[in-house]
């Protein structure tokens, strides 16, 4: 069905913990401030809700500094939650920590069968296919484990490479509609989006590529005016959101929600 990949009745989010100051990052540009992170997160939740979706916000999980990035330990397809295996040692336990909530808020729960690794940030879903980027966090064993689950739910699965300097496949790409992807020029050049229309982020605005199409709105991180203008010109309804604190620990808009539909 056209549009199923960006039409959502529900989202699951988790309030940032105080421990988010110890969140993983590739480069230290200072710790996020937990209070400011919570304020930005609350605005994010309100914005998703404003599109008409029911957004459930789970309490902070102090044992896991990166647990606000709830996209990484699970993937929800056709209402079914797939419990993933995050590839960073400090994040692996987030999956078991989240499992009970997935059981409560989704239509069912499916577990991966082996000991491979998959982060949700490496998974980009369109209407008909699930693209999975191999990265430092997602390996071939994890992708192989995911394939039969995804295929049983009616999707094709395609494995692509995430360039080594990029944390997650979706750090530099997002779905805008059934045919269109927003991506950095570097990722677009890799050829992984053949068959899609690609809108490239303008020079210097690579971080804007982690956007989310959620119902009628494309959410873009604030401060990337040329990306917002290009998307507006292309006909999308664009809303900007501050992600200054998530950015300090390598997070963006997609990472802070699990987006799904229940019949
Ligand atoms: C991490 O390194 O795992 C977190 N600090 C950031 C995770 C961002 N998640 C995402 O892109 N899906």
Tab-separated table of C-alpha atoms and ligand atoms in Angstrom:
chain	number	residue	atom	x	y	z
A	1	UNK	CA	0.000	0.000	0.000
A	2	UNK	CA	1.459	3.355	-0.987
A	3	UNK	CA	2.216	5.569	1.997
A	4	UNK	CA	2.315	2.820	4.589
A	5	UNK	CA	5.962	3.557	5.304
A	6	UNK	CA	5.246	7.045	6.630
A	7	UNK	CA	1.686	6.838	7.914
A	8	UNK	CA	1.683	6.028	11.609
A	9	UNK	CA	-0.989	5.656	14.243
A	10	UNK	CA	1.508	5.283	17.098
A	11	UNK	CA	4.974	6.131	18.336
A	12	UNK	CA	6.934	4.947	21.345
A	13	UNK	CA	9.484	7.280	22.924
A	14	UNK	CA	11.585	7.239	26.074
A	15	UNK	CA	12.373	10.259	28.256
A	16	UNK	CA	16.132	10.970	28.335
A	17	UNK	CA	17.773	9.708	31.529
A	18	UNK	CA	20.029	11.848	33.736
A	19	UNK	CA	22.731	9.376	32.707
A	20	UNK	CA	22.484	10.606	29.095
A	21	UNK	CA	25.508	12.769	29.953
A	22	UNK	CA	27.509	9.531	29.573
A	23	UNK	CA	26.006	8.729	26.161
A	24	UNK	CA	28.266	7.305	23.459
A	25	UNK	CA	29.787	9.718	20.961
A	26	UNK	CA	32.449	9.588	18.272
A	27	UNK	CA	33.813	13.010	19.140
A	28	UNK	CA	33.502	14.843	22.448
A	29	UNK	CA	31.910	18.269	22.012
A	30	UNK	CA	30.758	18.437	25.636
A	31	UNK	CA	28.090	16.550	27.545
A	32	UNK	CA	24.422	17.091	26.815
A	33	UNK	CA	22.460	18.836	29.590
A	34	UNK	CA	19.792	16.443	30.825
A	35	UNK	CA	17.273	19.227	31.567
A	36	UNK	CA	17.648	20.801	28.141
A	37	UNK	CA	17.523	17.379	26.492
A	38	UNK	CA	14.219	16.707	28.277
A	39	UNK	CA	12.795	20.015	27.065
A	40	UNK	CA	13.792	19.282	23.460
A	41	UNK	CA	12.428	15.758	23.813
A	42	UNK	CA	9.089	17.034	25.147
A	43	UNK	CA	8.778	19.342	22.120
A	44	UNK	CA	9.550	16.380	19.846
A	45	UNK	CA	6.837	14.265	21.477
A	46	UNK	CA	4.341	17.119	21.186
A	47	UNK	CA	5.177	17.566	17.509
A	48	UNK	CA	4.658	13.878	16.714
A	49	UNK	CA	1.370	13.935	18.641
A	50	UNK	CA	0.228	16.989	16.693
A	51	UNK	CA	0.117	14.877	13.518
A	52	UNK	CA	-2.652	12.797	15.088
A	53	UNK	CA	-0.591	9.844	16.350
A	54	UNK	CA	-0.826	8.383	19.830
A	55	UNK	CA	2.620	8.819	21.385
A	56	UNK	CA	3.532	6.789	24.477
A	57	UNK	CA	6.467	8.092	26.480
A	58	UNK	CA	8.282	5.512	28.606
A	59	UNK	CA	10.073	6.561	31.808
A	60	UNK	CA	13.832	7.144	31.722
A	61	UNK	CA	16.042	4.085	31.985
A	62	UNK	CA	19.021	5.278	34.031
A	63	UNK	CA	21.011	2.065	33.555
A	64	UNK	CA	21.273	2.848	29.850
A	65	UNK	CA	22.667	6.311	29.014
A	66	UNK	CA	21.645	6.026	25.341
A	67	UNK	CA	18.162	4.619	25.960
A	68	UNK	CA	16.447	7.811	24.753
A	69	UNK	CA	17.496	6.550	21.303
A	70	UNK	CA	14.713	3.973	21.366
A	71	UNK	CA	14.883	3.383	17.614
A	72	UNK	CA	18.007	1.264	17.997
A	73	UNK	CA	16.858	-1.718	20.136
A	74	UNK	CA	13.717	-2.522	18.098
A	75	UNK	CA	11.960	-2.298	14.745
A	76	UNK	CA	8.181	-2.342	14.400
A	77	UNK	CA	6.785	-3.618	11.088
A	78	UNK	CA	3.091	-4.329	10.483
A	79	UNK	CA	2.526	-3.665	14.186
A	80	UNK	CA	4.930	-6.495	15.138
A	81	UNK	CA	7.897	-5.489	17.277
A	82	UNK	CA	11.178	-7.139	16.367
A	83	UNK	CA	13.570	-7.048	19.315
A	84	UNK	CA	16.995	-6.201	17.880
A	85	UNK	CA	20.514	-6.656	19.253
A	86	UNK	CA	22.278	-3.273	19.445
A	87	UNK	CA	25.910	-3.515	18.437
A	88	UNK	CA	27.450	-1.314	21.146
A	89	UNK	CA	28.239	-3.270	24.339
A	90	UNK	CA	26.707	-0.609	26.596
A	91	UNK	CA	23.463	-0.737	24.591
A	92	UNK	CA	22.834	-4.463	24.154
A	93	UNK	CA	20.807	-4.663	27.383
A	94	UNK	CA	18.396	-1.993	26.113
A	95	UNK	CA	16.618	-4.618	24.036
A	96	UNK	CA	15.657	-6.823	27.010
A	97	UNK	CA	14.832	-3.682	29.000
A	98	UNK	CA	12.345	-2.610	26.304
A	99	UNK	CA	10.812	-6.006	25.557
A	100	UNK	CA	7.959	-5.821	28.093
A	101	UNK	CA	6.886	-2.426	26.791
A	102	UNK	CA	6.941	-3.719	23.215
A	103	UNK	CA	4.673	-6.546	24.332
A	104	UNK	CA	2.333	-4.054	25.920
A	105	UNK	CA	2.197	-1.459	23.161
A	106	UNK	CA	2.639	-3.468	19.937
A	107	UNK	CA	0.608	-6.262	18.339
A	108	UNK	CA	3.268	-8.925	18.994
A	109	UNK	CA	6.960	-9.435	19.710
A	110	UNK	CA	9.505	-11.351	17.617
A	111	UNK	CA	13.058	-12.113	18.756
A	112	UNK	CA	16.166	-12.498	16.621
A	113	UNK	CA	17.440	-16.065	16.715
A	114	UNK	CA	21.232	-15.820	16.755
A	115	UNK	CA	23.940	-13.658	18.220
A	116	UNK	CA	24.387	-11.189	15.353
A	117	UNK	CA	23.970	-7.466	15.849
A	118	UNK	CA	21.452	-5.031	14.387
A	119	UNK	CA	20.773	-1.407	15.377
A	120	UNK	CA	17.448	0.083	14.300
A	121	UNK	CA	19.332	3.174	13.118
A	122	UNK	CA	20.692	1.066	10.287
A	123	UNK	CA	17.236	0.132	8.990
A	124	UNK	CA	15.349	2.269	6.482
A	125	UNK	CA	11.897	1.055	5.461
A	126	UNK	CA	10.034	2.047	2.322
A	127	UNK	CA	6.608	0.727	1.317
A	128	UNK	CA	7.973	-2.463	-0.178
A	129	UNK	CA	11.482	-3.005	1.124
A	130	UNK	CA	13.628	-2.881	4.210
A	131	UNK	CA	17.128	-1.560	3.554
A	132	UNK	CA	19.676	-2.584	6.152
A	133	UNK	CA	23.060	-0.908	6.265
A	134	UNK	CA	26.017	-2.916	7.506
A	135	UNK	CA	27.987	-0.722	9.899
A	136	UNK	CA	30.103	-0.851	13.033
A	137	UNK	CA	26.836	-1.657	14.861
A	138	UNK	CA	25.077	-3.988	12.390
A	139	UNK	CA	26.741	-7.100	11.015
A	140	UNK	CA	25.968	-9.705	8.363
A	141	UNK	CA	24.855	-12.269	10.971
A	142	UNK	CA	22.321	-9.809	12.372
A	143	UNK	CA	21.052	-8.956	8.894
A	144	UNK	CA	20.740	-12.665	8.043
A	145	UNK	CA	18.760	-13.152	11.222
A	146	UNK	CA	16.410	-10.322	10.351
A	147	UNK	CA	15.789	-11.387	6.752
A	148	UNK	CA	13.272	-14.234	7.291
A	149	UNK	CA	11.323	-12.141	9.795
A	150	UNK	CA	11.069	-9.193	7.431
A	151	UNK	CA	10.189	-11.405	4.467
A	152	UNK	CA	7.483	-13.214	6.453
A	153	UNK	CA	5.944	-9.804	7.111
A	154	UNK	CA	5.760	-9.179	3.346
A	155	UNK	CA	8.813	-6.985	2.730
A	156	UNK	CA	11.869	-7.524	0.585
A	157	UNK	CA	15.148	-7.020	2.428
A	158	UNK	CA	18.162	-5.416	0.813
A	159	UNK	CA	21.599	-5.229	2.403
A	160	UNK	CA	23.659	-2.113	1.715
A	161	UNK	CA	26.939	-0.781	3.070
A	162	UNK	CA	27.044	2.138	5.485
A	163	UNK	CA	30.250	4.108	4.715
A	164	UNK	CA	32.733	3.647	7.602
A	165	UNK	CA	32.670	7.283	8.726
A	166	UNK	CA	28.893	7.177	9.284
A	167	UNK	CA	27.474	5.856	12.580
A	168	UNK	CA	24.200	4.510	11.195
A	169	UNK	CA	22.715	4.169	7.711
A	170	UNK	CA	19.923	6.542	8.740
A	171	UNK	CA	22.357	9.079	10.175
A	172	UNK	CA	22.593	10.229	6.564
A	173	UNK	CA	19.271	9.200	4.998
A	174	UNK	CA	15.535	9.304	5.565
A	175	UNK	CA	12.368	8.466	3.688
A	176	UNK	CA	10.326	11.460	2.490
A	177	UNK	CA	7.553	9.565	0.694
A	178	UNK	CA	7.030	6.262	-1.127
A	179	UNK	CA	9.454	7.207	-3.919
A	180	UNK	CA	11.747	9.796	-2.359
A	181	UNK	CA	14.723	9.717	-0.036
A	182	UNK	CA	16.635	12.572	1.577
A	183	UNK	CA	20.323	11.682	1.722
A	184	UNK	CA	23.760	13.199	1.986
A	185	UNK	CA	25.597	13.442	-1.338
A	186	UNK	CA	28.155	10.902	-0.064
A	187	UNK	CA	25.554	8.267	0.719
A	188	UNK	CA	23.575	9.020	-2.444
A	189	UNK	CA	26.770	8.545	-4.498
A	190	UNK	CA	27.161	5.026	-3.113
A	191	UNK	CA	24.265	4.043	-5.396
A	192	UNK	CA	22.191	2.379	-2.690
A	193	UNK	CA	19.084	4.379	-3.572
A	194	UNK	CA	18.813	3.365	-7.229
A	195	UNK	CA	15.153	3.410	-8.209
A	196	UNK	CA	14.266	6.164	-5.733
A	197	UNK	CA	14.173	9.892	-6.319
A	198	UNK	CA	16.898	11.342	-4.098
A	199	UNK	CA	16.971	14.858	-2.662
A	200	UNK	CA	20.492	15.624	-1.492
A	201	UNK	CA	21.268	17.739	1.553
A	202	UNK	CA	23.000	21.022	0.629
A	203	UNK	CA	26.735	21.406	1.340
A	204	UNK	CA	27.407	21.779	5.044
A	205	UNK	CA	23.977	20.447	6.031
A	206	UNK	CA	24.715	16.705	6.069
A	207	UNK	CA	23.330	16.405	9.591
A	208	UNK	CA	19.902	17.379	8.261
A	209	UNK	CA	19.640	14.032	6.459
A	210	UNK	CA	18.398	12.360	9.635
A	211	UNK	CA	14.872	13.695	9.202
A	212	UNK	CA	11.558	11.900	9.656
A	213	UNK	CA	8.458	11.805	7.532
A	214	UNK	CA	5.708	11.228	10.063
A	215	UNK	CA	2.178	11.402	8.655
A	216	UNK	CA	1.746	14.708	6.801
A	217	UNK	CA	4.913	16.324	8.151
A	218	UNK	CA	8.633	16.121	7.451
A	219	UNK	CA	10.504	16.944	10.654
A	220	UNK	CA	13.963	18.426	10.145
A	221	UNK	CA	16.502	19.445	12.785
A	222	UNK	CA	16.533	23.192	13.366
A	223	UNK	CA	19.442	25.167	11.957
A	224	UNK	CA	19.465	23.585	8.508
A	225	UNK	CA	17.594	26.311	6.703
A	226	UNK	CA	18.618	25.392	3.177
A	227	UNK	CA	17.449	21.796	3.623
A	228	UNK	CA	14.146	22.992	5.094
A	229	UNK	CA	13.701	25.423	2.189
A	230	UNK	CA	14.511	22.755	-0.420
A	231	UNK	CA	11.955	20.380	1.094
A	232	UNK	CA	9.375	23.147	1.299
A	233	UNK	CA	9.981	23.963	-2.379
A	234	UNK	CA	9.585	20.262	-3.209
A	235	UNK	CA	6.097	20.435	-1.699
A	236	UNK	CA	6.557	18.905	1.744
A	237	UNK	CA	5.097	20.316	4.939
A	238	UNK	CA	8.249	20.961	6.958
A	239	UNK	CA	8.492	21.503	10.725
A	240	UNK	CA	11.839	22.095	12.411
A	241	UNK	CA	12.744	20.801	15.870
A	242	UNK	CA	15.746	21.532	18.090
A	243	UNK	CA	18.019	18.538	18.521
A	244	UNK	CA	21.057	20.284	19.986
A	245	UNK	CA	21.433	17.916	22.950
A	246	UNK	CA	20.828	14.682	21.024
A	247	UNK	CA	23.432	15.845	18.503
A	248	UNK	CA	26.099	15.984	21.240
A	249	UNK	CA	25.737	12.207	21.599
A	250	UNK	CA	25.398	11.492	17.878
A	251	UNK	CA	21.602	11.253	17.917
A	252	UNK	CA	19.005	12.880	15.696
A	253	UNK	CA	15.303	12.915	15.013
A	254	UNK	CA	14.730	9.340	13.865
A	255	UNK	CA	16.571	7.822	16.826
A	256	UNK	CA	14.116	9.148	19.403
A	257	UNK	CA	11.006	7.212	18.394
A	258	UNK	CA	9.719	3.867	17.245
A	259	UNK	CA	7.057	4.722	14.687
A	260	UNK	CA	4.375	2.203	13.781
A	261	UNK	CA	0.751	1.549	12.980
A	262	UNK	CA	-1.755	-0.700	14.651
A	263	UNK	CA	-4.818	-1.780	12.743
B	1	LIG	C1	24.945	5.742	20.100
B	1	LIG	O1	26.125	5.950	19.776
B	1	LIG	O2	24.447	4.618	20.066
B	1	LIG	C2	24.107	6.909	20.573
B	1	LIG	N1	24.911	7.838	21.279
B	1	LIG	C3	23.435	7.575	19.403
B	1	LIG	C4	22.446	6.684	18.714
B	1	LIG	C5	21.772	7.332	17.580
B	1	LIG	N2	20.780	6.474	17.040
B	1	LIG	C6	20.430	6.435	15.764
B	1	LIG	O3	21.056	7.076	14.918
B	1	LIG	N3	19.451	5.611	15.429
